[in-house]
Amino acid sequence: MVRRARWLFVLHLLVPGSVQLLAGSRRFARVGIIGTIASWVLLLLAGIIALLDRNILVWLGTNTIVMTAFSIYLALWAVIYLVLSIDSLRLLKLLSLPIRARRAFLALMLAVTLAGTGSLAYSSNLGLAQSSLVNDIFKQHGTLQPIKGRYNILLLGGDAGSDRFGLRPDSISVLSIDANTGATVNIGIPRNMQHVKFGKDSPMTTVYPNGWNCGVECLINAIYKDTMDNHQDLYPNAIKQGSDPGVEATKDAVQWVTGLQIQAYVLVDMAGFKNLINALGGIEINVNERLPIGGGVDIYG
């Protein structure tokens, strides 16, 4: 009986459902074995895709429909695994085992059940959270293909707030990522850069044929607000594509500055930045003394 219990435990550990096939309900065993084979096939396919083209695997991992479906699959498999484990524990016939073996197999089965069910449930919850996060943050959908071996992503930090008028991206940078190695270069662009242009294909050239060039009022961070206030009609499809005219005009200027073609963007305003910090656990700032805001500094020798 101890040898039988040992083999049944090993079979349940390697192929959930095989215990029921040998000593229980074959109809129920079929569900467990099909689920196990399906999981192995998914893992094998993921490995093959990773070897052939990691871009496809990244797309699958960030596609909200795929992630939601996979999370539901993991949740169902967690329930099935829990039921299979409980039934396998019954089929071990613990009462027929010596007291020491009975305790050992009971502890092992409980440990395996908790580890398997818990990891599946946690992975399902993590997948749903990831899908929701991607859907909420990244409004641009579809796949990205590298251009000349690189992904170029525009990062914009806007100053919009409840006490502010309009939005200006005071933080402008481009992440240029090597598609093969993942090595990343961060290209920072000063918000007060002047005399920028938009490139030949940009709609902004119809309004500013000589570029964004009018002195201190024409800083690169002011392109966004100017476009949103006066020239939204130049980018009629921007909203449908998950962007907006201000971002597209700023992107055209940044492409002229860097010589890189931008494939995607991220725009975070003051409220979004606050929510991002809070989502990561928040920070506490201790201000030990009053500090002047906007005032001068007197230096005494």
XYZ file of C-alpha atoms in Angstrom, residues 46-216:
171
model
C 5.972 29.656 -26.192
C 9.497 28.225 -26.266
C 9.415 27.727 -30.045
C 8.063 31.262 -30.619
C 10.736 32.703 -28.332
C 13.424 31.000 -30.413
C 11.947 32.022 -33.769
C 10.711 35.563 -33.092
C 10.586 37.107 -29.626
C 8.563 40.024 -31.000
C 5.555 37.724 -31.406
C 5.920 36.496 -27.827
C 6.085 40.070 -26.537
C 2.979 40.936 -28.549
C 1.102 37.951 -27.096
C 2.207 38.908 -23.576
C 0.907 42.456 -23.949
C -2.260 41.721 -25.941
C -5.189 42.281 -23.583
C -7.468 39.710 -25.256
C -4.805 36.998 -25.177
C -3.841 37.814 -21.580
C -7.465 37.801 -20.390
C -8.168 34.469 -22.091
C -4.995 32.948 -20.653
C -5.871 34.242 -17.168
C -9.324 32.629 -17.372
C -7.669 29.375 -18.475
C -5.322 29.486 -15.486
C -8.224 30.164 -13.097
C -10.186 27.184 -14.462
C -7.095 24.987 -14.309
C -6.527 26.051 -10.676
C -10.030 24.841 -9.763
C -9.573 21.581 -11.696
C -6.170 20.983 -10.099
C -7.637 21.543 -6.631
C -10.406 19.000 -7.261
C -7.926 16.531 -8.794
C -5.629 16.859 -5.783
C -8.441 16.290 -3.296
C -9.651 13.259 -5.261
C -6.076 11.930 -5.535
C -5.732 12.243 -1.774
C -8.865 10.099 -1.429
C -7.514 7.501 -3.853
C -4.265 7.183 -1.864
C -6.342 5.465 0.863
C -4.439 7.028 3.727
C -6.318 4.987 6.350
C -4.771 1.829 4.889
C -1.231 3.162 5.400
C 0.972 2.966 8.502
C 0.645 6.019 10.709
C 4.049 7.462 9.745
C 3.450 7.019 5.992
C -0.080 8.377 6.416
C 1.220 11.608 7.913
C 4.005 11.940 5.340
C 1.700 11.509 2.326
C -0.925 13.802 3.849
C 1.693 16.536 4.320
C 3.094 16.030 0.803
C -0.322 16.134 -0.865
C -1.344 19.243 1.047
C 1.939 20.957 0.121
C 1.582 20.050 -3.566
C -2.078 21.099 -3.614
C -1.404 24.456 -2.004
C 1.644 25.132 -4.197
C -0.056 24.134 -7.456
C -3.427 25.769 -6.831
C -1.872 28.862 -5.279
C 0.609 29.428 -8.112
C -2.093 28.973 -10.768
C -4.496 31.327 -8.988
C -1.746 33.907 -8.439
C -0.696 33.713 -12.098
C -4.306 34.146 -13.195
C -4.748 37.203 -10.988
C -1.431 38.622 -12.185
C -2.443 38.126 -15.816
C -5.750 39.932 -15.310
C -3.991 42.797 -13.524
C -1.406 43.019 -16.309
C -4.124 43.033 -18.962
C -5.994 45.806 -17.148
C -2.804 47.828 -16.703
C -1.848 47.566 -20.370
C -5.384 48.438 -21.464
C -5.560 51.490 -19.170
C -2.107 52.920 -19.850
C -1.334 52.066 -23.445
C -4.083 53.380 -25.711
C -2.201 52.679 -28.935
C -2.897 49.142 -30.087
C -1.287 46.802 -32.585
C 2.239 45.528 -33.035
C 5.516 47.375 -33.346
C 8.188 46.344 -35.773
C 11.762 47.542 -35.312
C 13.034 50.218 -37.680
C 16.679 49.717 -38.599
C 16.924 47.278 -35.704
C 15.513 49.647 -33.044
C 12.313 50.561 -31.234
C 11.976 54.318 -30.628
C 9.471 55.405 -27.984
C 8.680 59.025 -27.158
C 8.303 59.808 -23.442
C 6.424 62.976 -22.526
C 5.901 64.376 -19.043
C 3.139 67.009 -19.108
C 2.637 69.830 -16.598
C -1.172 69.704 -16.715
C -2.864 69.971 -13.335
C -5.932 71.342 -11.579
C -4.115 74.637 -11.003
C -2.540 74.791 -14.486
C -3.771 76.102 -17.840
C -3.339 73.679 -20.713
C -0.544 71.142 -21.039
C 3.098 71.494 -21.996
C 5.425 68.461 -22.080
C 8.262 69.874 -19.986
C 9.966 66.481 -20.004
C 10.785 65.181 -23.479
C 12.953 62.171 -24.207
C 13.238 59.245 -26.587
C 13.980 55.683 -25.552
C 15.828 53.973 -28.402
C 15.913 50.224 -27.794
C 18.027 47.679 -29.653
C 15.571 45.023 -30.890
C 18.076 42.177 -30.479
C 19.868 42.940 -27.212
C 17.437 45.261 -25.424
C 20.229 47.786 -24.857
C 18.553 51.166 -24.390
C 19.674 54.732 -24.990
C 17.746 57.603 -23.406
C 17.916 60.760 -25.544
C 16.901 63.819 -23.534
C 15.610 66.909 -25.332
C 15.593 70.275 -23.498
C 12.107 71.706 -23.136
C 13.366 75.177 -24.166
C 14.941 74.048 -27.454
C 14.282 76.594 -30.225
C 14.376 76.703 -34.054
C 13.079 73.152 -34.532
C 11.395 71.924 -37.716
C 8.829 69.250 -38.478
C 10.114 67.303 -41.441
C 8.870 67.239 -45.023
C 5.918 64.904 -44.443
C 4.542 66.680 -41.370
C 1.207 68.552 -41.720
C 2.702 71.272 -39.509
C 4.854 72.450 -42.433
C 1.709 73.896 -44.042
C 1.413 76.296 -41.086
C 5.092 76.687 -40.207
C 7.068 76.172 -43.446
C 10.196 77.626 -41.793
C 9.807 75.542 -38.690
C 8.779 76.404 -35.133
C 10.801 79.609 -35.117
C 9.524 82.739 -33.359
C 11.977 83.333 -30.539
C 11.428 82.552 -26.868
